[in-house]
Each structure stands twice: as structure tokens, then as C-alpha cells.
Tab-separated table of C-alpha atoms in Angstrom:
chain	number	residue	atom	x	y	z
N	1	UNK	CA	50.980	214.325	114.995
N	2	UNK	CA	52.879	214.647	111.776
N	3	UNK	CA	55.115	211.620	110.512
N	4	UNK	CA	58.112	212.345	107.929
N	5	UNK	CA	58.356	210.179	105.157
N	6	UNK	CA	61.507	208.108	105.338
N	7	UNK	CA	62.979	207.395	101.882
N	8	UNK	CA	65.046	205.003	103.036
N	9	UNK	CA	61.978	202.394	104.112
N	10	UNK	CA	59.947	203.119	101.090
N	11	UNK	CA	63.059	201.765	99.049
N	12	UNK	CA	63.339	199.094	101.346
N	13	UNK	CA	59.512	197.836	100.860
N	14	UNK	CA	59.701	198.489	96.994
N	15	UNK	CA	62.948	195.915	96.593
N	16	UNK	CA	61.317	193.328	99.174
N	17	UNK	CA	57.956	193.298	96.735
N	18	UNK	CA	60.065	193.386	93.531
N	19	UNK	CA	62.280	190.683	94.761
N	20	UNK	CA	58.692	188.550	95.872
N	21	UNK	CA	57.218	189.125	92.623
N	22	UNK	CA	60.593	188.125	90.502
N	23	UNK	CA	61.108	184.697	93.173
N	24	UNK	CA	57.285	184.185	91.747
N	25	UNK	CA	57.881	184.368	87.676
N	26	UNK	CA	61.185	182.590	88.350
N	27	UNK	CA	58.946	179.361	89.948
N	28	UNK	CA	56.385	179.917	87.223
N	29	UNK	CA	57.702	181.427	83.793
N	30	UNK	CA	53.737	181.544	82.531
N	31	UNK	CA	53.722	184.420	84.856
N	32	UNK	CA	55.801	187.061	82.124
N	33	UNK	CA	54.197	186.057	78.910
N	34	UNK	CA	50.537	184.653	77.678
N	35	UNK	CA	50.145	181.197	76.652
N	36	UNK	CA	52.167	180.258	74.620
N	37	UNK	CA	49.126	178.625	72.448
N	38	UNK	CA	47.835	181.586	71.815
N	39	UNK	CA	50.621	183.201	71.341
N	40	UNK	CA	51.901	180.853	68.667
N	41	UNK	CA	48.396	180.518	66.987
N	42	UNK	CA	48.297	184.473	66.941
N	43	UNK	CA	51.557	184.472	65.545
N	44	UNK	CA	51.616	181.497	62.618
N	45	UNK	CA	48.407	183.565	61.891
N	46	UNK	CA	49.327	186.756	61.151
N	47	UNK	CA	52.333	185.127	59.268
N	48	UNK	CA	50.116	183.420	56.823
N	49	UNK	CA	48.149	186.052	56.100
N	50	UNK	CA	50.812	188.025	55.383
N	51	UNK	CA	52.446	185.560	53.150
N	52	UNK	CA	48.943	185.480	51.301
N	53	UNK	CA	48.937	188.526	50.444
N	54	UNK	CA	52.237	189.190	49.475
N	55	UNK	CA	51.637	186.150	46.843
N	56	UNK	CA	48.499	187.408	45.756
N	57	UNK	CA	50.475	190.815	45.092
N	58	UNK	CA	52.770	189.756	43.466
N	59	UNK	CA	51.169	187.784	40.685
N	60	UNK	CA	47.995	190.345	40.469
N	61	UNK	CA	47.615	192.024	37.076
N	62	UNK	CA	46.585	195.943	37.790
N	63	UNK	CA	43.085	195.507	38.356
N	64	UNK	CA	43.373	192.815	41.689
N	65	UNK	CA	42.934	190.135	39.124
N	66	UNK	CA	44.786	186.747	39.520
N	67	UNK	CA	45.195	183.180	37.951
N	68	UNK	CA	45.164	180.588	40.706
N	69	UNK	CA	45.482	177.196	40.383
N	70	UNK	CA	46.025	174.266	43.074
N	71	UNK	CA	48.323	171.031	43.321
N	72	UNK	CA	49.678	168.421	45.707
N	73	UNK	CA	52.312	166.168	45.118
N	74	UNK	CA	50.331	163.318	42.813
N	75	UNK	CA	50.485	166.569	39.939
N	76	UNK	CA	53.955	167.671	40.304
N	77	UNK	CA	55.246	164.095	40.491
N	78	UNK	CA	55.130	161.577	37.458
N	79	UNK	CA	53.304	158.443	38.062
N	80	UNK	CA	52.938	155.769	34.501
N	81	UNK	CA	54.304	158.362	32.722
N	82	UNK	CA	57.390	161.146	32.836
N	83	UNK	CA	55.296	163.855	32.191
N	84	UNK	CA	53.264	165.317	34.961
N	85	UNK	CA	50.500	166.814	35.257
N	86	UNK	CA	52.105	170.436	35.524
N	87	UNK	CA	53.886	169.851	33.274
N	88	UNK	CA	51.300	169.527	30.608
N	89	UNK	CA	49.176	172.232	32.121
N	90	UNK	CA	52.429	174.823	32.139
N	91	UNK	CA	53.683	173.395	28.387
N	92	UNK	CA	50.163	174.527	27.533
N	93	UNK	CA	50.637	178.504	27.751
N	94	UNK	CA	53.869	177.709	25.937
N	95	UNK	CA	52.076	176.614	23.154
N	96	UNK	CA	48.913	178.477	23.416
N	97	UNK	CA	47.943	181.553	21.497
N	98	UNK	CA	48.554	184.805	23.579
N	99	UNK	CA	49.081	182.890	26.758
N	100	UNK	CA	52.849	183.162	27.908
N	101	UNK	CA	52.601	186.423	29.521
N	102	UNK	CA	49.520	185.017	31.683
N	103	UNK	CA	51.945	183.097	33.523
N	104	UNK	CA	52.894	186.233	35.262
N	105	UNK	CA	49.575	186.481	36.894
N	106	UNK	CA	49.643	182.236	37.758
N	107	UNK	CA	49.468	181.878	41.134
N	108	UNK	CA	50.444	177.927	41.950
N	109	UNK	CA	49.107	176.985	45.339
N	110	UNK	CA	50.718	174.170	47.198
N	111	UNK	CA	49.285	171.840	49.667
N	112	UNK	CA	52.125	169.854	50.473
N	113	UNK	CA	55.788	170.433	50.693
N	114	UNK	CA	56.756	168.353	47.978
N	115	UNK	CA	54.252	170.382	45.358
N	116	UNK	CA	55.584	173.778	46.938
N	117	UNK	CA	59.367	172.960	46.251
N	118	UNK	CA	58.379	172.176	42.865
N	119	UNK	CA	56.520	175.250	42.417
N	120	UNK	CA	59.942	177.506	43.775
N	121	UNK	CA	62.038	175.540	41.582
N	122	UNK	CA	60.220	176.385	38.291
N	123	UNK	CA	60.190	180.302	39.011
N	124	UNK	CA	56.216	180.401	39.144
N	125	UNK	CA	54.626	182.686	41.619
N	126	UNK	CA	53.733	179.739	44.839
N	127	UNK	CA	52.307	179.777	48.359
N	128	UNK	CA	51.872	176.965	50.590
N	129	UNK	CA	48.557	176.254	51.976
N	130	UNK	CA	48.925	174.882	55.740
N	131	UNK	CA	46.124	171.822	56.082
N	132	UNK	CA	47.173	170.618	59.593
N	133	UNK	CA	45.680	167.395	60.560
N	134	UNK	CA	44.955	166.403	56.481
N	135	UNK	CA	47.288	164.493	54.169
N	136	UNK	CA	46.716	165.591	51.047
N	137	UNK	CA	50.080	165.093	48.805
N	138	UNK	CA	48.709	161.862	47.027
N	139	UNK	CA	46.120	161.096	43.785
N	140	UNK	CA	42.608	161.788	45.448
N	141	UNK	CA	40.788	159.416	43.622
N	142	UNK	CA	37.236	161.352	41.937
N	143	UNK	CA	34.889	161.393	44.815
N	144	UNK	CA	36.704	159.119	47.337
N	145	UNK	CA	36.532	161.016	50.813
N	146	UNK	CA	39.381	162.971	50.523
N	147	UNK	CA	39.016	163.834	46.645
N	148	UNK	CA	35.567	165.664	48.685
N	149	UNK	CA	37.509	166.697	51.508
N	150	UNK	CA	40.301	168.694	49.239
N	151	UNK	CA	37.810	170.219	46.935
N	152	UNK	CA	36.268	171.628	50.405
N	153	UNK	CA	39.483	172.651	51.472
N	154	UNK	CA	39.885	174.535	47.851
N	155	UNK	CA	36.498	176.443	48.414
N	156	UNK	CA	37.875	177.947	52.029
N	157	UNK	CA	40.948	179.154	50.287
N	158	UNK	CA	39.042	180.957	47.707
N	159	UNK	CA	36.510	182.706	50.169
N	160	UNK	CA	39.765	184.021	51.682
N	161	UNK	CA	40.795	185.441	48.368
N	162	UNK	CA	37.804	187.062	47.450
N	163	UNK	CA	37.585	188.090	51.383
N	164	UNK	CA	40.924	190.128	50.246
N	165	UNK	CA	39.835	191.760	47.646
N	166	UNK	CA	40.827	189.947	44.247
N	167	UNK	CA	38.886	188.495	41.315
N	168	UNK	CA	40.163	185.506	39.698
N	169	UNK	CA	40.539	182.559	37.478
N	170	UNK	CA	40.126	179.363	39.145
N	171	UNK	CA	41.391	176.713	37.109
N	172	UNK	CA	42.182	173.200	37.798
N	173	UNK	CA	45.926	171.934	36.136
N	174	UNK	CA	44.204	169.236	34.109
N	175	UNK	CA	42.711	172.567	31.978
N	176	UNK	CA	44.907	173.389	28.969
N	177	UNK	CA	44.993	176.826	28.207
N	178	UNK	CA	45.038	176.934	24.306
N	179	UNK	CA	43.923	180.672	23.817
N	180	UNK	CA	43.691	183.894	26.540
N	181	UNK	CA	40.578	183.383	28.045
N	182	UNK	CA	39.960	187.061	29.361
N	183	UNK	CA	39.713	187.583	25.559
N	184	UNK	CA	36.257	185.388	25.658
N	185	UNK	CA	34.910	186.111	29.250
N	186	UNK	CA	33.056	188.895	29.702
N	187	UNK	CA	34.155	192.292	30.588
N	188	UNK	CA	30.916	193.157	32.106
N	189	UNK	CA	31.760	194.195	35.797
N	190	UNK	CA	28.076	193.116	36.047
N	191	UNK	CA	28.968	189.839	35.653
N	192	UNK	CA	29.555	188.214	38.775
N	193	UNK	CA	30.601	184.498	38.251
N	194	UNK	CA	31.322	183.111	34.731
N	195	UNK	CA	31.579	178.998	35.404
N	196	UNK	CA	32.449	176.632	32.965
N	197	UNK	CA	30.092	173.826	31.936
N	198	UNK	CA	30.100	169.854	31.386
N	199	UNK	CA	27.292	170.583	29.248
N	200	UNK	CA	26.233	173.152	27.612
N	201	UNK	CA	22.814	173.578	26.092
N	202	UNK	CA	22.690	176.861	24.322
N	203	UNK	CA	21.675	179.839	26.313
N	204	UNK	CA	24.428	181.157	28.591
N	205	UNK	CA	21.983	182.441	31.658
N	206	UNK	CA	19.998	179.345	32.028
N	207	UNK	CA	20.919	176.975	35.264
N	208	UNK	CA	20.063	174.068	33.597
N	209	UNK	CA	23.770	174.095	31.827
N	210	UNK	CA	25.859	171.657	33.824
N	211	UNK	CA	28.442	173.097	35.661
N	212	UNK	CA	31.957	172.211	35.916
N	213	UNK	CA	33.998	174.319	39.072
N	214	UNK	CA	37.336	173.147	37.302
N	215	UNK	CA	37.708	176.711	35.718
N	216	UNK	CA	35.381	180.041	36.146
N	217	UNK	CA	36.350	183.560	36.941
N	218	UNK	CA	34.206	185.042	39.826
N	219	UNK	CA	34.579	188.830	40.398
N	220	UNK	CA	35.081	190.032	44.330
N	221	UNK	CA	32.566	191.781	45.909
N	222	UNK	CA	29.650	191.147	48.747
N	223	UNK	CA	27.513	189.238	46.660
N	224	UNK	CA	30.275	186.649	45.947
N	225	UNK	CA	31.828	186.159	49.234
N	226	UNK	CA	28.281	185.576	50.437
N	227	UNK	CA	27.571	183.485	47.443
N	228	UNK	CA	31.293	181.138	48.648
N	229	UNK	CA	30.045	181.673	52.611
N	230	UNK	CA	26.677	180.000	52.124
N	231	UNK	CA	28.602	177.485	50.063
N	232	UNK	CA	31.285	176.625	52.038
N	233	UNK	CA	28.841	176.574	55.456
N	234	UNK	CA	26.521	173.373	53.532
N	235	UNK	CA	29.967	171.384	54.272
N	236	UNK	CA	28.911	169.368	57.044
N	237	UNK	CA	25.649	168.778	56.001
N	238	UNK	CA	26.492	167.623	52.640
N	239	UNK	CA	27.712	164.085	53.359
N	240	UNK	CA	29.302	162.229	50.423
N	241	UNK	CA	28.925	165.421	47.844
N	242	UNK	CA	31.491	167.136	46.329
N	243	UNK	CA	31.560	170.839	46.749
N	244	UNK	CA	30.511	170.869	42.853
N	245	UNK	CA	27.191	169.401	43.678
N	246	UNK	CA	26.781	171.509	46.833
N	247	UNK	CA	27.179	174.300	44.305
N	248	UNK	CA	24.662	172.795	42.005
N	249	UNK	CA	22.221	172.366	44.797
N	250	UNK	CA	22.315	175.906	45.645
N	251	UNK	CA	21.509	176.893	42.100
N	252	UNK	CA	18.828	175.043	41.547
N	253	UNK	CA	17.094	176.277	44.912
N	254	UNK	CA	17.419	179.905	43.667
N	255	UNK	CA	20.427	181.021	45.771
N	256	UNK	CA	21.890	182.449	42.800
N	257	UNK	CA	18.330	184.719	42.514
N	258	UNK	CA	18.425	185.857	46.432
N	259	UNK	CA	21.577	186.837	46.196
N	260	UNK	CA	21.298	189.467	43.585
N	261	UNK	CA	24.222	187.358	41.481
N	262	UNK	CA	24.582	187.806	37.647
N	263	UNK	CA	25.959	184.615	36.373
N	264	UNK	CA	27.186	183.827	33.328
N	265	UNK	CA	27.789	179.733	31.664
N	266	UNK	CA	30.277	179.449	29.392
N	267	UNK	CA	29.652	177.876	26.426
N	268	UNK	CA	31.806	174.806	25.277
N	269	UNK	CA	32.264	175.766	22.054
N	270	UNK	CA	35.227	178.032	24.083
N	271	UNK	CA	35.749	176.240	27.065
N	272	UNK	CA	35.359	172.938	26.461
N	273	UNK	CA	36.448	169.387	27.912
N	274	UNK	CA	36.340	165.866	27.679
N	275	UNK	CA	32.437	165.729	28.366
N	276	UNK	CA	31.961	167.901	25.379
N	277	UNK	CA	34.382	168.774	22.807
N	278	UNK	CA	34.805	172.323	20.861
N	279	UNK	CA	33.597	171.708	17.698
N	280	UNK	CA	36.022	174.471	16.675
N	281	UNK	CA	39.761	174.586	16.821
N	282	UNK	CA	39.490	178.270	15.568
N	283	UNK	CA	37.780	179.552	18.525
N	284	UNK	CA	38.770	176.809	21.622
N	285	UNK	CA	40.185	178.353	24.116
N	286	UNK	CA	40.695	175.933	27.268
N	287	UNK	CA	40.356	172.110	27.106
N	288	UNK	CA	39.409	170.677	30.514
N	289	UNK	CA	40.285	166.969	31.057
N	290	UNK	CA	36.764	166.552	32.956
N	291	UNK	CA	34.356	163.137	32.515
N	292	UNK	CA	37.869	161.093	33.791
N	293	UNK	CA	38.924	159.470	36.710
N	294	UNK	CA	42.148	158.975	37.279
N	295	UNK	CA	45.739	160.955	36.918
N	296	UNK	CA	47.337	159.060	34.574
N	297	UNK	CA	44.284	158.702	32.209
N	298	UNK	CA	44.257	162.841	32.168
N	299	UNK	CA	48.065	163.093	31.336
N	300	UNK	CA	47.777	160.321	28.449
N	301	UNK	CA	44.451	162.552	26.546
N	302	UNK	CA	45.837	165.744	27.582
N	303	UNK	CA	49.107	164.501	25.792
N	304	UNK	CA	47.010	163.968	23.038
N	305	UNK	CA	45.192	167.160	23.487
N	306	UNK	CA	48.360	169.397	22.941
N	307	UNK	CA	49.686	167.114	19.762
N	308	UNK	CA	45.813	167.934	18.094
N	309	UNK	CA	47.045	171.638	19.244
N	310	UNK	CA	50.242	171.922	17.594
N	311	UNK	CA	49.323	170.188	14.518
N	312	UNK	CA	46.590	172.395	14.244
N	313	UNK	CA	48.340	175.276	14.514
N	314	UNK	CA	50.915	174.154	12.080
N	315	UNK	CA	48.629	173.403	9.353
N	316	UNK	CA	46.437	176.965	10.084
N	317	UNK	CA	49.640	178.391	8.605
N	318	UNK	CA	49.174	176.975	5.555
N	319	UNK	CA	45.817	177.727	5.037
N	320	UNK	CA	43.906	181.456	3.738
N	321	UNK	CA	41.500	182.370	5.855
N	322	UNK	CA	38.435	181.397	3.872
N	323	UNK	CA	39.599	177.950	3.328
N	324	UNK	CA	37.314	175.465	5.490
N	325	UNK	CA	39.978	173.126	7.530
N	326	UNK	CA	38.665	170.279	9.042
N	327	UNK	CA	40.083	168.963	12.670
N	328	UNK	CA	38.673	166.643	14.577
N	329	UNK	CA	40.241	165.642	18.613
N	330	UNK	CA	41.686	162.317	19.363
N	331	UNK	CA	39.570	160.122	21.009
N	332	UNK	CA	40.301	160.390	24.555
N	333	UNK	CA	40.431	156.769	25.104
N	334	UNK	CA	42.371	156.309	28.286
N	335	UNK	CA	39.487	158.905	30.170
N	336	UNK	CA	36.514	156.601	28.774
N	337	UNK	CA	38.939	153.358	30.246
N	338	UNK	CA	39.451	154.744	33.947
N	339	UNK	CA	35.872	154.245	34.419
N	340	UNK	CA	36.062	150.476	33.273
């Protein structure tokens, strides 16, 4: 026997489910959407990514080549003194030779609030790096826990960067840039990672120079993000050593070697510090405030630092060029002190 279809029921049935399934998502609104943890995790990640990139963009010279440099609220904020630490570190491509226009490429990343308004309110290229669950906006005392635990924090962010696709400059703020250092560093695309040294014995290729991670310029590609993957992953099982001496470790087991890396030391005599001076004003280019503890101890010889700098420079235009001028650093006093 055949049965008509009645139109009439079939809207009938199709209101009485609707109707069920909207009494249902009224009880329980985790019904219409997904949870809202993921959603919001999904979400505040795709933002920061985003944000990332648009920062790295914007302060990227032509060739995916940036300056980055990281601060909390201890460097942006005077402590003894007026001056802070940015503010030496910025006054220093001001004063250096060649070195305004690098500012364009300075990326300043913030890890607290305090350090990012700062940032916006001198007109630098900034980006504020989210560390839930970790205080970091004061001093982090040399190789107290968290001192460690930010300098971990710093290697993560810099996988990401390289994970994206840009070479850079890593510098720390207590590094004053006197000269442009892409005028010293290699050009060598060869050259994978060119690190700065405490010490530096002579021959740029040989791992017994003593690193320094406050300033180097690694070059993106597989063998470096592998190089900053195997170094970040020792983190747990590298209890009470900074991510310098992780680093370190990893040389001197051959890491380097296996992973097909060509790296170059950098040779004081350029890029020197505290632990070893230039012997040259004519050919420094950066002077790192390493071999010191404390904040205030790096803001008092860095002071220092730039009045050798400027007095330098104002005698060199006195001078002919094959007159011999002698210069010699002040002795950075409070640095040896903050160890006392």
C-alpha cells in the first residue's frame, strides 16, 4: 500500500527536534562552542605569533637580518644612579661610529610591562614576551635561580626567531656599540654562528676561546635551529648552569662537529669587555660589561666606558693618521667591587 508524504508532519517533527536540541544548549552553553581553554589558548596563540612577526618585520634590514636585544624592568628603571641601563646602551649608537641608523633594525624585547611601556615610549621597535607563571621585571642577580631561569627563557625566544626565518644580532644592553659591527663579522654565508669571547686566545676557529652569549650573530638555517633545539632541550638536566655553560658543554663534546656548524670566535681586540679589554681604540667595536655582577656596578664602568669613547674620539681629530695615540680604559673598578 502506498503512503503520501504529509508535509505538514514532517514540519511538525523538524520544529519538535529543533526546539529539543535548542532547550539542550540553552541548559548547557558548552554545547555551541569548544572549550573555551582551548579556544582561548588557540587564540592568545595565534595572536602572538602574529605580533612576532610583525615586529620582526618591521625592524628587519632586507636580507631577514635583525638586532635583538632583551630587558625587564631592573634595565629600563634607574636604581643608585639616574641613568639606566638603556639608557647607556641606546646613548651608545648615538655616539658610536656608523651606528645610528642600526637602531632601525633594534628590536627591544620586553618581559614585563613596565620594560615594554618604556620601550613604546622611546619610539624603538618593541614586543612583549608573555612569561606566565615567572616574575621576571627585577635585577636577576648573576647566576641566582632566576638570573638561570631568564637566560633559558632568552634561548626559547631565539629558537623561535631563527624557527621564522631571520638571522640576527643577539646582544645583551650592558654591550656598548662603539663601531658597526656587521663591518667586522664575517660576510661568509658559510659562517654559521660568530660568538663573542671572555677570552680570546688567538685563533678564531679553536673552541678553547671562552665564550661569552652576551653578543654573537647566528645565521638561520637547519643547522642552527638544531644547534638552539639540542641546546635549549639540556634545560632540565642542567641543574644550577646557566644556558652559557650548557652551550659550552655542548662544544666541548663536539656538537658543534656533528652538526655540520661553521663557527666563528670573535676576537677581543673588536669585541671586547670587561674580562679583556681592546687594546685598540682604533679598531673596538663593542665593549661588553661582562666579568661583573651587579646592575649598578655595569652602569657606573659603562659610564666610564662612553667618557674613554668620546674623549677618544675628540682627540682622534686632532691627530694625522700616522701619529701613534696612546689610550688606555678606566679601570672598571666598581665591576672588580661587586664581587667583594
Amino acid at each position: 500500500m502506498d503512503y503520501k508524504k504529509d508535509p505538514v508532519g514532517t514540519l511538525a517533527i523538524l520544529f519538535l527536534f529543533m526546539a529539543g536540541v535548542l532547550f539542550l544548549c540553552t541548559r548547557n552553553p558548552t554545547l555551541l562552542k569548544p572549550p573555551s581553554s582551548f579556544q582561548c589558548q588557540r587564540a592568545n596563540t595565534t595572536a602572538a605569533m602574529d605580533e612576532l612577526e610583525a615586529a620582526l618585520d618591521k625592524a628587519s634590514m632586507p636580507n631577514r637580518t635583525v638586532i635583538i636585544a632583551i630587558v625587564n624592568r631592573a634595565y629600563v628603571e634607574g636604581g643608585d644612579s639616574v641613568t639606566t641601563m638603556l639608557d647607556l646602551f641606546l646613548e651608545s649608537f648615538w655616539v658610536g661610529n656608523a651606528t645610528r641608523p642600526l637602531l632601525n633594525h633594534l628590536l627591544v624585547v620586553a618581559v614585563d610591562q613596565t620594560a615594554y611601556d618604556r620601550c613604546k615610549f622611546r619610539g624603538l621597535h618593541c614586543y612583549r614576551l608573555e612569561t606566565d607563571g615567572v616574575d621576571f621585571t627585577g635585577e636577576k642577580v648573576y647566576m641566582s635561580q632566576d638570573f638561570i631561569e631568564m637566560m633559558w627563557r632568552r634561548t626559547l625566544f631565539l629558537l623561535d626567531v631563527l624557527k621564522r626565518g631571520y638571522s640576527f644580532i643577539f646582544t645583551d644592553t650592558d654591550v656598548m656599540w662603539l663601531r658597526n659591527p656587521f663591518k667586522i663579522l664575517s660576510r661568509d654565508a658559510s659562517e654559521d654562528l660568530q660568538l663573542s669571547t671572555d677570552q680570546f686566545y688567538g685563533n678564531p676557529r679553536a673552541e678553547n676561546n671562552l665564550i661569552n652569549t652576551g653578543f654573537y650573530f647566528v645565521r638561520s638555517n637547519n643547522r642552527t635551529i638544531s644547534l638552539f633545539q639540542t641546546w635549549y632541550a639540556m634545560k632540565n638536566n642542567s641543574t644550577g648552569m646557566k644556558e652559557q655553560d650548557v652551550l659550552i658543554s655542548l662544544m666541548r663534546k663536539g656538537v658543534f662537529g656533528q652538526l655540520g656548524l661553521r663557527v666563528r670566535f670573535l676576537d677581543t681586540l673588536y669585541f671586547s669587555g670587561f674580562c679583556q679589554d681592546s687594546r685598540d681604540f682604533r679598531a673596538v667595536t663593542t665593549v661588553h660589561a661582562n666579568c661583573c655582577r651587579s646592575i649598578n656596578a655595569k652602569v657606573a664602568d659603562l659610564t666610564a666606558v662612553l667618557r674613554d669613547w668620546k674623549r677618544f674620539k675628540h682627540e682622534e681629530t686632532k691627530i694625522t693618521f700616522n701619529e701613534t695615540i696612546t689610550f688606555a680604559w678606566s679601570k672598571h673598578k666598581a665591576c672588580l667591587d661587586s664581587w667583594k
